[in-house]
Every structure is written in C-alpha cells, then in structure tokens.
PDB file of C-alpha atoms and ligand atoms in Angstrom:
ATOM      1  CA  MET K 284     -12.809  -3.295  -1.430  1.00 91.00           C
ATOM      2  CA  GLU K 285     -14.290   0.192  -1.269  1.00 95.00           C
ATOM      3  CA  TYR K 286     -13.683   2.955   1.240  1.00 97.00           C
ATOM      4  CA  ARG K 287     -15.979   5.612   2.585  1.00 98.00           C
ATOM      5  CA  LEU K 288     -14.481   8.201   4.913  1.00 98.00           C
ATOM      6  CA  ILE K 289     -16.881  10.437   6.770  1.00 98.00           C
ATOM      7  CA  ASN K 290     -15.669  13.604   8.526  1.00 98.00           C
ATOM      8  CA  VAL K 291     -12.360  12.023   9.472  1.00 98.00           C
ATOM      9  CA  LEU K 292     -10.510  14.208  11.958  1.00 98.00           C
ATOM     10  CA  LYS K 293      -7.021  13.495  13.264  1.00 98.00           C
ATOM     11  CA  GLN K 294      -5.063  15.862  15.469  1.00 98.00           C
ATOM     12  CA  TYR K 295      -1.716  15.711  17.213  1.00 97.00           C
ATOM     13  CA  ASP K 296      -0.124  17.559  20.103  1.00 96.00           C
ATOM     14  CA  ASP K 297      -3.382  18.066  22.016  1.00 95.00           C
ATOM     15  CA  GLY K 298      -5.089  19.601  19.021  1.00 95.00           C
ATOM     16  CA  ALA K 299      -2.288  22.010  18.098  1.00 96.00           C
ATOM     17  CA  VAL K 300      -1.732  20.130  14.808  1.00 97.00           C
ATOM     18  CA  THR K 301      -4.640  19.068  12.604  1.00 98.00           C
ATOM     19  CA  ALA K 302      -3.257  16.350  10.317  1.00 98.00           C
ATOM     20  CA  LEU K 303      -6.647  15.493   8.749  1.00 98.00           C
ATOM     21  CA  ASN K 304      -9.375  18.110   8.851  1.00 98.00           C
ATOM     22  CA  ARG K 305     -12.768  16.366   8.517  1.00 98.00           C
ATOM     23  CA  ILE K 306     -12.045  14.444   5.342  1.00 98.00           C
ATOM     24  CA  ASN K 307     -14.911  13.035   3.272  1.00 98.00           C
ATOM     25  CA  LEU K 308     -13.879  10.587   0.608  1.00 97.00           C
ATOM     26  CA  TYR K 309     -15.213   7.673  -1.416  1.00 98.00           C
ATOM     27  CA  ILE K 310     -12.834   5.249  -3.110  1.00 98.00           C
ATOM     28  CA  GLU K 311     -14.284   2.768  -5.541  1.00 96.00           C
ATOM     29  CA  LYS K 312     -13.468  -0.945  -5.451  1.00 95.00           C
ATOM     30  CA  GLY K 313     -10.667  -1.936  -7.802  1.00 95.00           C
ATOM     31  CA  SER K 314      -9.660   1.634  -8.618  1.00 96.00           C
ATOM     32  CA  PHE K 315      -6.156   3.098  -8.786  1.00 96.00           C
ATOM     33  CA  VAL K 316      -5.911   6.322  -6.801  1.00 97.00           C
ATOM     34  CA  SER K 317      -2.927   8.563  -6.134  1.00 97.00           C
ATOM     35  CA  ILE K 318      -2.732  10.919  -3.180  1.00 97.00           C
ATOM     36  CA  ILE K 319      -0.491  13.920  -3.733  1.00 97.00           C
ATOM     37  CA  GLY K 320       0.463  16.859  -1.551  1.00 94.00           C
ATOM     38  CA  PRO K 321       3.460  18.636  -0.047  1.00 92.00           C
ATOM     39  CA  SER K 322       5.356  17.341   2.959  1.00 92.00           C
ATOM     40  CA  GLY K 323       3.282  17.650   6.142  1.00 95.00           C
ATOM     41  CA  SER K 324      -0.057  17.846   4.292  1.00 96.00           C
ATOM     42  CA  GLY K 325      -1.432  14.684   5.907  1.00 96.00           C
ATOM     43  CA  LYS K 326      -0.712  12.006   3.286  1.00 95.00           C
ATOM     44  CA  SER K 327       0.859   9.464   5.636  1.00 93.00           C
ATOM     45  CA  THR K 328      -1.788  10.066   8.264  1.00 96.00           C
ATOM     46  CA  LEU K 329      -4.459   9.379   5.649  1.00 97.00           C
ATOM     47  CA  LEU K 330      -2.703   6.203   4.502  1.00 96.00           C
ATOM     48  CA  ASN K 331      -2.446   5.059   8.124  1.00 95.00           C
ATOM     49  CA  MET K 332      -6.216   5.513   8.499  1.00 96.00           C
ATOM     50  CA  LEU K 333      -6.871   3.516   5.322  1.00 97.00           C
ATOM     51  CA  GLY K 334      -4.538   0.767   6.522  1.00 95.00           C
ATOM     52  CA  ALA K 335      -6.138   0.661   9.973  1.00 95.00           C
ATOM     53  CA  LEU K 336      -2.738   1.426  11.487  1.00 94.00           C
ATOM     54  CA  ASP K 337      -4.280   4.397  13.267  1.00 94.00           C
ATOM     55  CA  THR K 338      -7.815   5.514  14.157  1.00 95.00           C
ATOM     56  CA  PRO K 339      -9.496   8.908  13.720  1.00 97.00           C
ATOM     57  CA  ASP K 340     -10.256  11.191  16.675  1.00 97.00           C
ATOM     58  CA  SER K 341     -13.732  11.535  15.224  1.00 98.00           C
ATOM     59  CA  GLY K 342     -15.493  10.509  12.031  1.00 98.00           C
ATOM     60  CA  GLN K 343     -15.596   7.092  10.397  1.00 98.00           C
ATOM     61  CA  VAL K 344     -13.501   4.921   8.127  1.00 98.00           C
ATOM     62  CA  ILE K 345     -15.884   2.466   6.478  1.00 97.00           C
ATOM     63  CA  VAL K 346     -14.584  -0.467   4.443  1.00 96.00           C
ATOM     64  CA  ASN K 347     -17.148  -2.384   2.385  1.00 94.00           C
ATOM     65  CA  GLY K 348     -19.898  -0.980   4.566  1.00 94.00           C
ATOM     66  CA  VAL K 349     -18.212  -1.879   7.863  1.00 94.00           C
ATOM     67  CA  ASP K 350     -16.928   0.807  10.225  1.00 96.00           C
ATOM     68  CA  LEU K 351     -13.351  -0.082  11.161  1.00 95.00           C
ATOM     69  CA  ALA K 352     -14.068   1.170  14.690  1.00 94.00           C
ATOM     70  CA  SER K 353     -16.435  -1.775  15.131  1.00 94.00           C
ATOM     71  CA  GLN K 354     -13.854  -4.361  14.023  1.00 91.00           C
ATOM     72  CA  LYS K 355     -12.486  -6.391  16.905  1.00 89.00           C
ATOM     73  CA  ASP K 356      -9.379  -7.615  15.164  1.00 92.00           C
ATOM     74  CA  LEU K 357      -7.756  -4.919  13.060  1.00 93.00           C
ATOM     75  CA  SER K 358      -4.542  -6.906  12.881  1.00 92.00           C
ATOM     76  CA  ASP K 359      -6.486  -9.688  11.200  1.00 90.00           C
ATOM     77  CA  PHE K 360      -8.016  -7.180   8.771  1.00 92.00           C
ATOM     78  CA  ARG K 361      -4.555  -5.813   7.917  1.00 92.00           C
ATOM     79  CA  ARG K 362      -3.023  -9.209   7.414  1.00 88.00           C
ATOM     80  CA  HIS K 363      -5.750 -10.585   5.186  1.00 88.00           C
ATOM     81  CA  GLU K 364      -7.008  -7.625   3.205  1.00 92.00           C
ATOM     82  CA  ILE K 365      -4.114  -5.200   2.849  1.00 94.00           C
ATOM     83  CA  GLY K 366      -0.771  -5.302   1.095  1.00 92.00           C
ATOM     84  CA  PHE K 367       1.523  -2.617   2.503  1.00 91.00           C
ATOM     85  CA  VAL K 368       4.363  -1.265   0.359  1.00 88.00           C
ATOM     86  CA  PHE K 369       6.196   1.208   2.555  1.00 83.00           C
ATOM     87  CA  GLN K 370       9.559   2.837   2.063  1.00 74.00           C
ATOM     88  CA  LEU K 371      11.322   0.919   4.775  1.00 70.00           C
ATOM     89  CA  HIS K 372      10.813  -2.443   3.174  1.00 70.00           C
ATOM     90  CA  ASN K 373      11.776  -4.419   6.303  1.00 82.00           C
ATOM     91  CA  LEU K 374      13.087  -7.445   4.451  1.00 93.00           C
ATOM     92  CA  ILE K 375      14.569 -10.029   6.764  1.00 95.00           C
ATOM     93  CA  PRO K 376      18.322 -10.021   6.058  1.00 95.00           C
ATOM     94  CA  ASN K 377      19.117 -13.667   6.727  1.00 96.00           C
ATOM     95  CA  LEU K 378      16.267 -14.993   4.591  1.00 97.00           C
ATOM     96  CA  THR K 379      16.457 -15.361   0.798  1.00 97.00           C
ATOM     97  CA  VAL K 380      14.222 -13.437  -1.593  1.00 97.00           C
ATOM     98  CA  GLN K 381      11.925 -16.427  -1.891  1.00 98.00           C
ATOM     99  CA  GLU K 382      11.770 -16.979   1.879  1.00 97.00           C
ATOM    100  CA  ASN K 383      10.980 -13.295   2.441  1.00 97.00           C
ATOM    101  CA  VAL K 384       8.155 -13.418  -0.077  1.00 96.00           C
ATOM    102  CA  GLU K 385       6.725 -16.549   1.566  1.00 97.00           C
ATOM    103  CA  ILE K 386       6.455 -14.944   5.027  1.00 95.00           C
ATOM    104  CA  PRO K 387       2.860 -13.673   4.599  1.00 93.00           C
ATOM    105  CA  LEU K 388       1.794 -17.180   3.511  1.00 95.00           C
ATOM    106  CA  MET K 389       2.865 -18.639   6.858  1.00 92.00           C
ATOM    107  CA  ASP K 390      -0.681 -19.245   8.122  1.00 88.00           C
ATOM    108  CA  ALA K 391      -2.329 -19.602   4.714  1.00 91.00           C
ATOM    109  CA  LYS K 392      -4.222 -22.810   4.068  1.00 93.00           C
ATOM    110  CA  LEU K 393      -1.898 -23.959   1.317  1.00 95.00           C
ATOM    111  CA  SER K 394       0.503 -26.863   1.063  1.00 97.00           C
ATOM    112  CA  GLN K 395       4.230 -26.140   1.164  1.00 96.00           C
ATOM    113  CA  LYS K 396       4.394 -26.817  -2.560  1.00 97.00           C
ATOM    114  CA  GLU K 397       1.562 -24.397  -3.293  1.00 97.00           C
ATOM    115  CA  LYS K 398       3.251 -21.722  -1.163  1.00 97.00           C
ATOM    116  CA  HIS K 399       6.466 -22.079  -3.162  1.00 97.00           C
ATOM    117  CA  LYS K 400       4.520 -21.911  -6.400  1.00 96.00           C
ATOM    118  CA  ARG K 401       2.596 -18.796  -5.361  1.00 94.00           C
ATOM    119  CA  ALA K 402       5.752 -17.031  -4.144  1.00 96.00           C
ATOM    120  CA  LEU K 403       7.603 -17.821  -7.370  1.00 96.00           C
ATOM    121  CA  LEU K 404       4.712 -16.495  -9.428  1.00 91.00           C
ATOM    122  CA  PHE K 405       5.065 -13.077  -7.765  1.00 90.00           C
ATOM    123  CA  ILE K 406       8.859 -13.154  -7.808  1.00 93.00           C
ATOM    124  CA  GLU K 407       8.577 -13.719 -11.549  1.00 89.00           C
ATOM    125  CA  ALA K 408       6.048 -10.869 -11.864  1.00 83.00           C
ATOM    126  CA  VAL K 409       8.560  -8.445 -10.329  1.00 84.00           C
ATOM    127  CA  GLY K 410      11.305  -9.812 -12.574  1.00 86.00           C
ATOM    128  CA  LEU K 411      13.509 -11.356  -9.920  1.00 93.00           C
ATOM    129  CA  LEU K 412      13.294 -15.079 -10.629  1.00 95.00           C
ATOM    130  CA  ASP K 413      17.061 -15.262 -11.175  1.00 97.00           C
ATOM    131  CA  LYS K 414      17.617 -13.709  -7.708  1.00 98.00           C
ATOM    132  CA  LYS K 415      15.244 -15.912  -5.725  1.00 98.00           C
ATOM    133  CA  LYS K 416      18.087 -17.507  -3.725  1.00 98.00           C
ATOM    134  CA  GLN K 417      19.856 -14.196  -2.940  1.00 98.00           C
ATOM    135  CA  LYS K 418      19.818 -12.428   0.411  1.00 97.00           C
ATOM    136  CA  PRO K 419      18.537  -8.809   0.466  1.00 95.00           C
ATOM    137  CA  ASN K 420      21.994  -7.290   1.027  1.00 94.00           C
ATOM    138  CA  LYS K 421      23.034  -8.575  -2.403  1.00 96.00           C
ATOM    139  CA  LEU K 422      20.252  -6.594  -4.092  1.00 94.00           C
ATOM    140  CA  SER K 423      19.959  -3.005  -5.288  1.00 91.00           C
ATOM    141  CA  GLY K 424      17.408  -0.598  -3.792  1.00 85.00           C
ATOM    142  CA  GLY K 425      15.045  -1.116  -6.715  1.00 85.00           C
ATOM    143  CA  GLU K 426      15.316  -4.880  -6.453  1.00 90.00           C
ATOM    144  CA  ARG K 427      14.599  -4.752  -2.717  1.00 91.00           C
ATOM    145  CA  GLN K 428      11.570  -2.586  -3.376  1.00 86.00           C
ATOM    146  CA  ARG K 429      10.354  -5.163  -5.905  1.00 89.00           C
ATOM    147  CA  VAL K 430      10.814  -7.972  -3.352  1.00 93.00           C
ATOM    148  CA  ALA K 431       8.773  -5.882  -0.903  1.00 92.00           C
ATOM    149  CA  ILE K 432       6.069  -5.559  -3.548  1.00 89.00           C
ATOM    150  CA  ALA K 433       6.030  -9.310  -4.224  1.00 91.00           C
ATOM    151  CA  ARG K 434       5.766  -9.912  -0.477  1.00 94.00           C
ATOM    152  CA  ALA K 435       2.980  -7.338  -0.080  1.00 91.00           C
ATOM    153  CA  LEU K 436       0.957  -8.930  -2.873  1.00 89.00           C
ATOM    154  CA  VAL K 437       1.559 -12.659  -2.437  1.00 92.00           C
ATOM    155  CA  ASN K 438      -1.506 -12.941  -0.166  1.00 89.00           C
ATOM    156  CA  LEU K 439      -3.718 -11.509  -2.941  1.00 89.00           C
ATOM    157  CA  PRO K 440      -4.811  -8.528  -0.823  1.00 92.00           C
ATOM    158  CA  SER K 441      -7.943  -6.676  -1.847  1.00 94.00           C
ATOM    159  CA  ILE K 442      -6.259  -3.347  -1.069  1.00 96.00           C
ATOM    160  CA  ILE K 443      -2.696  -2.263  -1.868  1.00 95.00           C
ATOM    161  CA  LEU K 444      -1.382   0.759   0.047  1.00 95.00           C
ATOM    162  CA  ALA K 445       1.935   2.163  -1.154  1.00 93.00           C
ATOM    163  CA  ASP K 446       3.753   5.076   0.470  1.00 92.00           C
ATOM    164  CA  GLU K 447       6.185   6.727  -1.985  1.00 89.00           C
ATOM    165  CA  PRO K 448       6.850   3.364  -3.670  1.00 86.00           C
ATOM    166  CA  THR K 449       9.259   5.002  -6.114  1.00 83.00           C
ATOM    167  CA  GLY K 450      10.636   7.608  -3.718  1.00 80.00           C
ATOM    168  CA  ALA K 451      14.139   6.245  -3.345  1.00 75.00           C
ATOM    169  CA  LEU K 452      14.491   5.007  -6.932  1.00 78.00           C
ATOM    170  CA  ASP K 453      15.828   6.474 -10.163  1.00 80.00           C
ATOM    171  CA  THR K 454      13.238   7.262 -12.834  1.00 83.00           C
ATOM    172  CA  ARG K 455      13.675   4.042 -14.837  1.00 81.00           C
ATOM    173  CA  THR K 456      13.614   1.709 -11.850  1.00 78.00           C
ATOM    174  CA  GLY K 457      10.687   3.661 -10.433  1.00 82.00           C
ATOM    175  CA  ALA K 458       8.760   3.188 -13.664  1.00 84.00           C
ATOM    176  CA  LYS K 459       9.391  -0.566 -13.533  1.00 80.00           C
ATOM    177  CA  VAL K 460       8.226  -0.779  -9.936  1.00 80.00           C
ATOM    178  CA  LEU K 461       5.038   1.105 -10.834  1.00 87.00           C
ATOM    179  CA  ASP K 462       4.438  -1.216 -13.797  1.00 86.00           C
ATOM    180  CA  VAL K 463       4.602  -4.179 -11.451  1.00 83.00           C
ATOM    181  CA  LEU K 464       2.193  -2.582  -8.971  1.00 88.00           C
ATOM    182  CA  ARG K 465      -0.230  -1.750 -11.734  1.00 90.00           C
ATOM    183  CA  PHE K 466       0.035  -5.179 -13.328  1.00 84.00           C
ATOM    184  CA  VAL K 467      -0.805  -6.909 -10.064  1.00 81.00           C
ATOM    185  CA  HIS K 468      -3.561  -4.414  -9.242  1.00 89.00           C
ATOM    186  CA  GLU K 469      -5.149  -5.236 -12.596  1.00 91.00           C
ATOM    187  CA  SER K 470      -4.601  -9.006 -12.350  1.00 87.00           C
ATOM    188  CA  ILE K 471      -6.185  -9.420  -8.923  1.00 85.00           C
ATOM    189  CA  ASN K 472      -8.551  -6.436  -9.173  1.00 91.00           C
ATOM    190  CA  ALA K 473      -7.181  -4.932  -5.968  1.00 94.00           C
ATOM    191  CA  THR K 474      -7.821  -1.313  -5.014  1.00 96.00           C
ATOM    192  CA  LEU K 475      -4.438   0.430  -5.420  1.00 96.00           C
ATOM    193  CA  ILE K 476      -3.732   3.597  -3.423  1.00 97.00           C
ATOM    194  CA  ILE K 477      -0.348   5.280  -3.685  1.00 96.00           C
ATOM    195  CA  VAL K 478       0.991   8.315  -1.895  1.00 95.00           C
ATOM    196  CA  THR K 479       3.495  10.402  -3.806  1.00 92.00           C
ATOM    197  CA  HIS K 480       4.807  13.925  -4.104  1.00 87.00           C
ATOM    198  CA  ASP K 481       5.711  13.307  -7.771  1.00 89.00           C
ATOM    199  CA  ARG K 482       3.153  14.589 -10.306  1.00 91.00           C
ATOM    200  CA  ASP K 483       4.470  12.279 -13.032  1.00 89.00           C
ATOM    201  CA  VAL K 484       3.756   9.298 -10.782  1.00 90.00           C
ATOM    202  CA  ALA K 485       0.409  10.683  -9.607  1.00 93.00           C
ATOM    203  CA  ARG K 486      -0.959  11.044 -13.123  1.00 93.00           C
ATOM    204  CA  LEU K 487      -0.493   7.339 -13.855  1.00 92.00           C
ATOM    205  CA  ALA K 488      -3.419   6.652 -11.516  1.00 95.00           C
ATOM    206  CA  ASP K 489      -7.051   6.698 -12.675  1.00 95.00           C
ATOM    207  CA  ARG K 490      -7.784   9.377 -10.135  1.00 98.00           C
ATOM    208  CA  THR K 491      -5.702  11.888  -8.206  1.00 98.00           C
ATOM    209  CA  ILE K 492      -6.589  13.371  -4.833  1.00 98.00           C
ATOM    210  CA  GLU K 493      -4.621  16.440  -3.785  1.00 97.00           C
ATOM    211  CA  ILE K 494      -4.382  17.264  -0.132  1.00 97.00           C
ATOM    212  CA  ARG K 495      -3.057  20.318   1.626  1.00 97.00           C
ATOM    213  CA  ASP K 496      -3.195  21.175   5.333  1.00 97.00           C
ATOM    214  CA  GLY K 497      -5.245  18.060   5.994  1.00 98.00           C
ATOM    215  CA  GLN K 498      -7.964  18.876   3.484  1.00 98.00           C
ATOM    216  CA  ILE K 499      -8.804  17.654  -0.006  1.00 98.00           C
ATOM    217  CA  ILE K 500      -8.231  20.627  -2.294  1.00 98.00           C
ATOM    218  CA  ASN K 501      -8.599  18.813  -5.611  1.00 98.00           C
ATOM    219  CA  ASP K 502      -9.984  15.473  -6.806  1.00 98.00           C
ATOM    220  CA  TYR K 503      -9.967  14.524 -10.488  1.00 97.00           C
ATOM    221  CA  TYR K 504      -9.773  11.697 -13.014  1.00 97.00           C
ATOM    222  CA  ASN K 505      -6.684  11.521 -15.195  1.00 95.00           C
ATOM    223  CA  ARG K 506      -8.379  10.057 -18.268  1.00 78.00           C
TER     224      ARG K 506
HETATM  225  P1  LIG W 818       2.777  13.933   4.945  1.00 87.06           P
HETATM  226  O1  LIG W 818       2.729  12.448   4.893  1.00 87.06           O
HETATM  227  O2  LIG W 818       1.954  14.585   3.892  1.00 87.06           O
HETATM  228  O3  LIG W 818       4.167  14.463   4.978  1.00 87.06           O
HETATM  229  P2  LIG W 818       1.855  13.595   7.664  1.00 87.06           P
HETATM  230  O4  LIG W 818       0.582  12.880   7.606  1.00 87.06           O
HETATM  231  O5  LIG W 818       3.081  12.818   8.029  1.00 87.06           O
HETATM  232  O6  LIG W 818       2.089  14.390   6.315  1.00 87.06           O
HETATM  233  O7  LIG W 818       1.740  14.789   8.723  1.00 87.06           O
HETATM  234  C1  LIG W 818       0.653  15.710   8.773  1.00 87.06           C
HETATM  235  C2  LIG W 818       0.841  16.652   9.955  1.00 87.06           C
HETATM  236  O8  LIG W 818       0.735  15.916  11.169  1.00 87.06           O
HETATM  237  C3  LIG W 818       2.221  17.300   9.996  1.00 87.06           C
HETATM  238  O9  LIG W 818       2.072  18.603  10.520  1.00 87.06           O
HETATM  239  C4  LIG W 818       2.993  16.403  10.937  1.00 87.06           C
HETATM  240  O10 LIG W 818       4.016  17.136  11.558  1.00 87.06           O
HETATM  241  C5  LIG W 818       1.924  15.987  11.924  1.00 87.06           C
HETATM  242  N1  LIG W 818       2.179  14.655  12.504  1.00 87.06           N
HETATM  243  C6  LIG W 818       2.172  13.485  11.838  1.00 87.06           C
HETATM  244  N2  LIG W 818       2.401  12.448  12.668  1.00 87.06           N
HETATM  245  C7  LIG W 818       2.563  12.986  13.897  1.00 87.06           C
HETATM  246  C8  LIG W 818       2.824  12.453  15.192  1.00 87.06           C
HETATM  247  N3  LIG W 818       2.956  11.134  15.369  1.00 87.06           N
HETATM  248  N4  LIG W 818       2.928  13.319  16.226  1.00 87.06           N
HETATM  249  C9  LIG W 818       2.789  14.639  16.051  1.00 87.06           C
HETATM  250  N5  LIG W 818       2.528  15.215  14.853  1.00 87.06           N
HETATM  251  C10 LIG W 818       2.420  14.409  13.795  1.00 87.06           C
HETATM  252  P1  LIG W 819       1.000  -8.973  13.377  1.00 87.06           P
HETATM  253  O1  LIG W 819       0.065  -9.223  14.526  1.00 87.06           O
HETATM  254  O2  LIG W 819       1.090 -10.089  12.398  1.00 87.06           O
HETATM  255  O3  LIG W 819       2.326  -8.398  13.756  1.00 87.06           O
HETATM  256  P2  LIG W 819       0.193  -6.348  12.508  1.00 87.06           P
HETATM  257  O4  LIG W 819      -1.187  -5.923  12.786  1.00 87.06           O
HETATM  258  O5  LIG W 819       1.289  -5.755  13.318  1.00 87.06           O
HETATM  259  O6  LIG W 819       0.198  -7.914  12.532  1.00 87.06           O
HETATM  260  O7  LIG W 819       0.517  -6.126  10.997  1.00 87.06           O
HETATM  261  C1  LIG W 819      -0.289  -6.638   9.995  1.00 87.06           C
HETATM  262  C2  LIG W 819       0.220  -6.092   8.687  1.00 87.06           C
HETATM  263  O8  LIG W 819       0.332  -4.677   8.792  1.00 87.06           O
HETATM  264  C3  LIG W 819       1.580  -6.604   8.311  1.00 87.06           C
HETATM  265  O9  LIG W 819       1.577  -6.852   6.913  1.00 87.06           O
HETATM  266  C4  LIG W 819       2.518  -5.473   8.654  1.00 87.06           C
HETATM  267  O10 LIG W 819       3.602  -5.450   7.737  1.00 87.06           O
HETATM  268  C5  LIG W 819       1.654  -4.272   8.467  1.00 87.06           C
HETATM  269  N1  LIG W 819       2.033  -3.191   9.379  1.00 87.06           N
HETATM  270  C6  LIG W 819       1.824  -3.153  10.709  1.00 87.06           C
HETATM  271  N2  LIG W 819       2.269  -2.003  11.243  1.00 87.06           N
HETATM  272  C7  LIG W 819       2.801  -1.297  10.226  1.00 87.06           C
HETATM  273  C8  LIG W 819       3.428  -0.012  10.125  1.00 87.06           C
HETATM  274  N3  LIG W 819       3.600   0.783  11.161  1.00 87.06           N
HETATM  275  N4  LIG W 819       3.840   0.391   8.909  1.00 87.06           N
HETATM  276  C9  LIG W 819       3.646  -0.405   7.839  1.00 87.06           C
HETATM  277  N5  LIG W 819       3.060  -1.602   7.853  1.00 87.06           N
HETATM  278  C10 LIG W 819       2.655  -2.062   9.029  1.00 87.06           C
END
C-alpha cells in the first residue's frame, strides 16, 4: 500500500504543542522507510497517523487513494492491512508462542489446520520453532520481540509499522530482529516503516526521513 500525507497537522494541549507541523509525505508501495529524530520530535505521532490509531487536526492521510477520514471502520482497516510491532509486545502470558501467533488469524477464512500451518511458517521465519510450546515468560526479550513480529505478520499485512523494534535489544539480537522484519517485508512485498533513534538501524532502510519539531528536515535514499 502507498501513503500520501497532505498538510498533516497534529497539536496537543490546546495548540500549545505542535507534534506534527503540516507534514507532506509520499511513501511508495512495498518500500522500506525509516523515520529518525530525537525524542519528542513527533515520530510516534506520525506512526499513529499512519496506523490510523489517531487522526490529524487538519490535513489528510491517504492510503491507496482513499482518505482515512472517509473510512467508516478504521478498526477493520488496522486489523486487515497493518501489522503493528510496538515496544510493549502485549503477548498473552497464559498462551503458548504458537497460540499467541495464531490470535490474528481468529476470524480468518482458513481451516484450523491451515491456521496452524501459517503460524508455524512465521514462527520458523523468526527462528523460534523449538519454542513454539513455551509461554512468553520463559523467553528472553529478543525472543518475545520475535514472537510479536511473527504475530504482527501472520495475517500478511500490506503495511508493517514498527516503533523502535530493536530499542530494548542488544546489538546482535537487534540485528536478527531486523533481518526477520526485512525478510518478511521482501517476501510479502509489504511496505515497512520503522521508527528509530539509531542511525545504524535507520540506514538499513531504502529511505530515511528525519524529523525534528514535527517537520521533515531531511529525506534521502540510502543506496
Ligand atoms: P517522539 O515519538 O519523536 O518521541 P512524539 O510523537 O511522542 O515524539 O511527541 C511529539 C510531541 O507531542 C512531544 O512534544 C510530546 O510531548 C507531544 N505529545 C505526544 N503525545 C501527546 C499527548 N497524548 N498529549 C500531549 N502531548 C503529547
Ligand atoms: P479490535 O477491535 O480488534 O480491538 P483495534 O482497532 O483496537 O481492533 O486494533 C486493531 C489492531 O491495531 C490490532 O492489531 C491492535 O494490536 C492494533 N492496535 C490498536 N491500538 C493500538 C495501540 N494503541 N498501539 C499499538 N497497536 C494498537
């Protein structure tokens, strides 16, 4: 899916804080984009707009030619089109890895057997096949993040939104997690958008967008 943002404005505290200051942005279908900027620059607010978790005060967020403001069921849009990888992975503690990954498939038109097969495919992709029967509290932070990634992607979303996906991880585990995200982005041709404050992570993307004080101050291709 592609995004077109037109003059997106988002303020807080009755206009005292401008989180996004009339952003204009085009994101190509199937691309891998990183959004970088210091704390408080508006990264999460931007990601929330892209994920239809929040709406602009003015301006438009257009996905594949459709203004999100005209969509009746944004929850439906989120569930079917977007894979969220956020820092609080919200795994359900009394479900196994496999059961957690199968949650998004609940209302999918697949047989039980097909659901298991699909879940296991993604659990394998994140390298956790041997842990499929474990509960989240038996896993390390990196492993939990990888379960969250498998769960975010099992529905084959057309957009993957990841907020600091490597934030809480050591460099090596972070690199593995990014490999998995990139592999799946390439396999299912999903648009991958990650927010990070880490330049080494940001440069892995095809394109980097730098924001500061709610404005795009730099926008470039990495290769
Ligand atoms: P980043 O993700 O880059 O750290 P944010 O998008 O979280 O930045 O925040 C951008 C600005 O908006 C900051 O000044 C922040 O304090 C403010 N802000 C974000 N969310 C809220 C909110 N719910 N209420 C009030 N101010 C907010
Ligand atoms: P539901 O009606 O199924 O609860 P929601 O619209 O609340 O649907 O959520 C749809 C998708 O958006 C889910 O994948 C959920 O994880 C994600 N989501 C909803 N709210 C948030 C949030 N605040 N932060 C991160 N992801 C969220």
